[in-house]
Amino acid sequence: METLREFVVKFGYKIKTAGTKGETARSLNKLMSECEGRNEQNLIQMVALRAMMKAHYTIHNIGHFGLAFDYYTHFTSPIRRYPDLMVHRLLTRYAVGGRSANKDHYEELCEHCSDMEQVAQNAERDSIKYKMVEYMSDKLGEEFDAHISGIQAFGIYCEIDENHCEGLVPMRDLDDDYYEFDEKNYCLMGRRHHHRYQLGDAVRIKVAQANLEKKQLDFALVD
């Protein structure tokens, strides 16, 4: 959140990162309202989302930042995840007067569930990437409107607005200047001409390559 605070200051906004979870959440909601409809809205929303800590299961009550709840537990219906089942079983146990469960054992289960959820997310991401590349494989040379969805030292990730397929514009293809990666400001800056590629910018891309084996889409920027 501190990174987000430093970033939005450049656009004239402020966000509270100290204090209670409720105060921070209200400050974040205020920021979203203030930037709505402005040029930097999509960019700030992207940076805010990436600043959020990933969900992690634990026996310790840490509340829920997004909902600004001091108390929160996983409990969905229909049951979709094993942690939901754990909560249901514990509530049933306590409802009939059962003894308190072993906290160390349940913390181990929570750690395992967190690890397995990450594995599942990686598998889901890989499968989606595979289908994206498969779908775009017959569209080589076609042009699409897109926006910059990621900035790395090795290139620019662009997501097509029409179908949300994401591909990489390699740094080696940005041959109009020597670009430097500004990690704090989520952009690439040209050393000579000072042209900037910023997270969230609208771009026009052409599908350059679709490698199904590597699950990799390469795009080229269209002038």
Coordinates of C-alpha atoms in Angstrom, one line a residue:
M1 CA 0.0 0.0 0.0
E2 CA 2.9 2.3 0.6
T3 CA 3.9 1.9 -3.0
L4 CA 0.4 2.8 -4.1
R5 CA 0.5 5.9 -1.9
E6 CA 3.8 7.1 -3.4
F7 CA 2.4 6.4 -6.9
V8 CA -0.9 8.3 -6.7
V9 CA 0.8 11.4 -5.2
K10 CA 2.2 12.0 -8.7
F11 CA -1.4 12.5 -9.9
G12 CA -2.3 14.8 -7.0
Y13 CA -4.2 12.2 -4.9
K14 CA -3.7 11.1 -1.3
I15 CA -4.4 7.8 0.3
K16 CA -4.2 6.9 4.0
T17 CA -2.0 3.8 4.7
A18 CA -1.7 4.1 8.5
G19 CA -4.5 3.7 11.0
T20 CA -7.2 1.0 11.2
K21 CA -8.2 -1.2 8.3
G22 CA -11.5 0.6 8.1
E23 CA -9.8 4.0 7.7
T24 CA -7.5 2.7 5.0
A25 CA -10.4 1.0 3.2
R26 CA -12.4 4.3 3.3
S27 CA -9.4 6.2 2.0
L28 CA -9.0 3.7 -0.9
N29 CA -12.7 4.0 -1.8
K30 CA -12.4 7.8 -1.8
L31 CA -9.4 7.5 -4.2
M32 CA -11.4 5.3 -6.6
S33 CA -14.3 7.9 -6.6
E34 CA -11.9 10.8 -7.1
C35 CA -10.2 9.3 -10.1
E36 CA -13.4 8.0 -11.8
G37 CA -13.8 9.2 -15.3
R38 CA -10.3 10.7 -15.5
N39 CA -7.4 9.7 -17.8
E40 CA -5.5 8.0 -15.0
Q41 CA -8.5 5.9 -13.7
N42 CA -7.6 2.6 -15.3
L43 CA -3.9 3.0 -14.3
I44 CA -4.6 3.7 -10.7
Q45 CA -7.1 0.9 -10.5
M46 CA -4.5 -1.5 -11.9
V47 CA -1.8 -0.4 -9.5
A48 CA -4.2 -0.5 -6.5
L49 CA -5.2 -4.1 -7.4
R50 CA -1.6 -5.2 -7.6
A51 CA -0.8 -3.6 -4.3
M52 CA -3.4 -5.8 -2.5
M53 CA -1.9 -8.7 -0.5
K54 CA -2.8 -12.2 -1.8
A55 CA -5.3 -14.2 0.2
H56 CA -3.8 -16.5 2.7
Y57 CA -5.5 -19.0 5.0
T58 CA -4.7 -18.9 8.7
I59 CA -6.3 -19.6 12.1
H60 CA -5.5 -16.1 13.2
N61 CA -8.2 -13.5 12.7
I62 CA -6.8 -10.7 10.5
G63 CA -10.2 -9.4 9.2
H64 CA -10.9 -8.6 5.6
F65 CA -9.3 -5.5 4.2
G66 CA -11.4 -5.2 1.1
L67 CA -14.6 -5.4 3.1
A68 CA -13.2 -3.5 6.0
F69 CA -14.4 -6.2 8.4
D70 CA -12.6 -6.7 11.7
Y71 CA -13.8 -10.3 11.7
Y72 CA -14.0 -12.6 8.7
T73 CA -14.0 -16.3 7.8
H74 CA -14.3 -18.3 4.7
F75 CA -17.8 -19.7 4.4
T76 CA -19.4 -20.0 0.9
S77 CA -22.4 -21.9 -0.4
P78 CA -22.2 -24.0 -2.4
I79 CA -19.0 -25.2 -0.9
R80 CA -16.2 -24.6 -3.5
R81 CA -13.0 -24.9 -1.5
Y82 CA -11.7 -27.2 1.2
P83 CA -11.3 -24.3 3.7
D84 CA -15.0 -23.8 3.4
L85 CA -15.5 -27.4 4.4
M86 CA -13.1 -27.0 7.4
V87 CA -15.2 -24.0 8.6
H88 CA -18.5 -25.9 8.3
R89 CA -17.1 -28.9 10.2
L90 CA -15.7 -26.7 13.0
L91 CA -19.0 -24.9 13.4
T92 CA -20.9 -28.2 13.5
R93 CA -18.5 -29.5 16.1
Y94 CA -18.9 -26.4 18.3
A95 CA -22.6 -26.3 17.9
V96 CA -22.9 -29.7 19.6
G97 CA -20.5 -28.8 22.4
G98 CA -17.3 -30.2 20.9
R99 CA -13.9 -29.3 22.3
S100 CA -11.7 -26.7 20.7
A101 CA -9.7 -28.0 17.8
N102 CA -5.9 -28.2 17.8
K103 CA -4.7 -24.9 16.6
D104 CA -1.3 -26.1 15.4
H105 CA -2.9 -28.8 13.3
Y106 CA -5.4 -26.4 11.7
E107 CA -2.7 -23.9 11.0
E108 CA -0.8 -26.7 9.1
L109 CA -4.0 -27.4 7.1
C110 CA -4.4 -23.7 6.4
E111 CA -0.8 -23.5 5.1
H112 CA -1.4 -26.6 2.9
C113 CA -4.6 -25.0 1.5
S114 CA -2.8 -21.7 0.7
D115 CA -0.1 -23.7 -1.1
M116 CA -2.6 -25.8 -3.1
E117 CA -4.6 -22.7 -4.0
Q118 CA -1.5 -21.2 -5.5
V119 CA -0.9 -24.4 -7.5
A120 CA -4.5 -24.3 -8.7
Q121 CA -4.2 -20.7 -9.8
N122 CA -1.0 -21.4 -11.7
A123 CA -2.7 -24.4 -13.5
E124 CA -5.7 -22.2 -14.3
R125 CA -3.5 -19.4 -15.7
D126 CA -1.5 -21.9 -17.8
S127 CA -4.7 -23.5 -19.2
I128 CA -6.2 -20.1 -20.1
K129 CA -2.9 -19.0 -21.7
Y130 CA -2.9 -22.2 -23.8
K131 CA -6.4 -21.6 -25.1
M132 CA -5.6 -17.9 -25.8
V133 CA -2.6 -18.9 -27.9
E134 CA -4.7 -21.6 -29.7
Y135 CA -7.5 -19.1 -30.4
M136 CA -5.1 -16.5 -31.8
S137 CA -3.0 -18.9 -33.8
D138 CA -5.1 -18.3 -37.0
K139 CA -5.0 -14.5 -36.6
L140 CA -1.3 -13.8 -37.4
G141 CA -0.9 -10.4 -39.0
E142 CA -4.3 -9.1 -37.8
E143 CA -4.5 -5.8 -35.9
F144 CA -6.4 -5.1 -32.7
D145 CA -7.0 -2.3 -30.2
A146 CA -5.4 -3.1 -26.9
H147 CA -4.1 -1.6 -23.7
I148 CA -0.8 -2.1 -21.8
S149 CA -1.5 -4.6 -19.0
G150 CA 2.1 -5.1 -17.8
I151 CA 5.5 -3.5 -17.9
Q152 CA 8.7 -5.5 -17.5
A153 CA 12.4 -4.9 -18.3
F154 CA 12.1 -7.4 -21.2
G155 CA 9.0 -5.9 -22.8
I156 CA 5.4 -4.8 -22.7
Y157 CA 2.4 -7.0 -22.1
C158 CA -0.7 -5.9 -24.0
E159 CA -4.2 -7.2 -23.6
I160 CA -6.6 -7.0 -26.6
D161 CA -9.7 -5.1 -25.7
E162 CA -12.0 -7.3 -27.8
N163 CA -11.2 -10.7 -26.4
H164 CA -8.8 -10.1 -23.5
C165 CA -6.0 -12.2 -25.0
E166 CA -2.6 -11.0 -23.7
G167 CA 0.7 -11.0 -25.5
L168 CA 4.2 -9.6 -25.2
V169 CA 5.8 -6.9 -27.3
P170 CA 9.5 -7.8 -26.7
M171 CA 11.9 -5.0 -25.8
R172 CA 14.1 -5.8 -28.8
D173 CA 11.2 -4.8 -31.1
L174 CA 11.1 -1.3 -29.5
D175 CA 13.8 -0.1 -31.8
D176 CA 12.9 3.6 -32.2
D177 CA 14.8 4.4 -29.0
Y178 CA 16.6 2.9 -26.0
Y179 CA 14.0 2.3 -23.4
E180 CA 14.7 2.1 -19.6
F181 CA 12.4 0.3 -17.2
D182 CA 11.0 2.5 -14.4
E183 CA 9.6 -0.1 -12.0
K184 CA 8.2 2.5 -9.5
N185 CA 6.2 4.3 -12.1
Y186 CA 5.2 1.2 -14.1
C187 CA 6.5 2.5 -17.4
L188 CA 9.2 2.4 -20.0
M189 CA 10.9 5.7 -20.8
G190 CA 12.9 6.4 -24.0
R191 CA 16.3 7.8 -23.3
R192 CA 16.6 10.0 -26.4
H193 CA 13.0 11.0 -27.3
H194 CA 11.5 10.6 -23.9
H195 CA 8.5 8.6 -25.3
R196 CA 6.8 6.8 -22.5
Y197 CA 4.9 3.5 -22.4
Q198 CA 2.7 3.5 -19.3
L199 CA 0.6 0.8 -17.7
G200 CA -3.0 1.2 -19.0
D201 CA -2.1 3.1 -22.2
A202 CA -4.2 2.4 -25.2
V203 CA -2.2 0.9 -28.1
R204 CA -2.7 -0.7 -31.5
I205 CA -1.1 -4.2 -31.9
K206 CA -0.5 -6.8 -34.6
V207 CA -0.3 -10.5 -33.8
A208 CA 3.2 -11.5 -34.7
Q209 CA 3.6 -15.0 -33.3
A210 CA 1.6 -17.7 -31.6
N211 CA 3.7 -20.5 -30.0
L212 CA 1.4 -23.1 -28.6
E213 CA 4.1 -25.3 -27.2
K214 CA 5.5 -22.4 -25.1
K215 CA 2.0 -20.9 -24.5
Q216 CA 3.4 -17.6 -25.8
L217 CA 1.8 -14.8 -27.8
D218 CA 4.0 -12.2 -29.4
F219 CA 2.6 -8.9 -30.5
A220 CA 4.1 -6.0 -32.5
L221 CA 3.1 -2.3 -31.9
V222 CA 1.4 -0.7 -34.9
D223 CA 2.4 3.0 -35.5

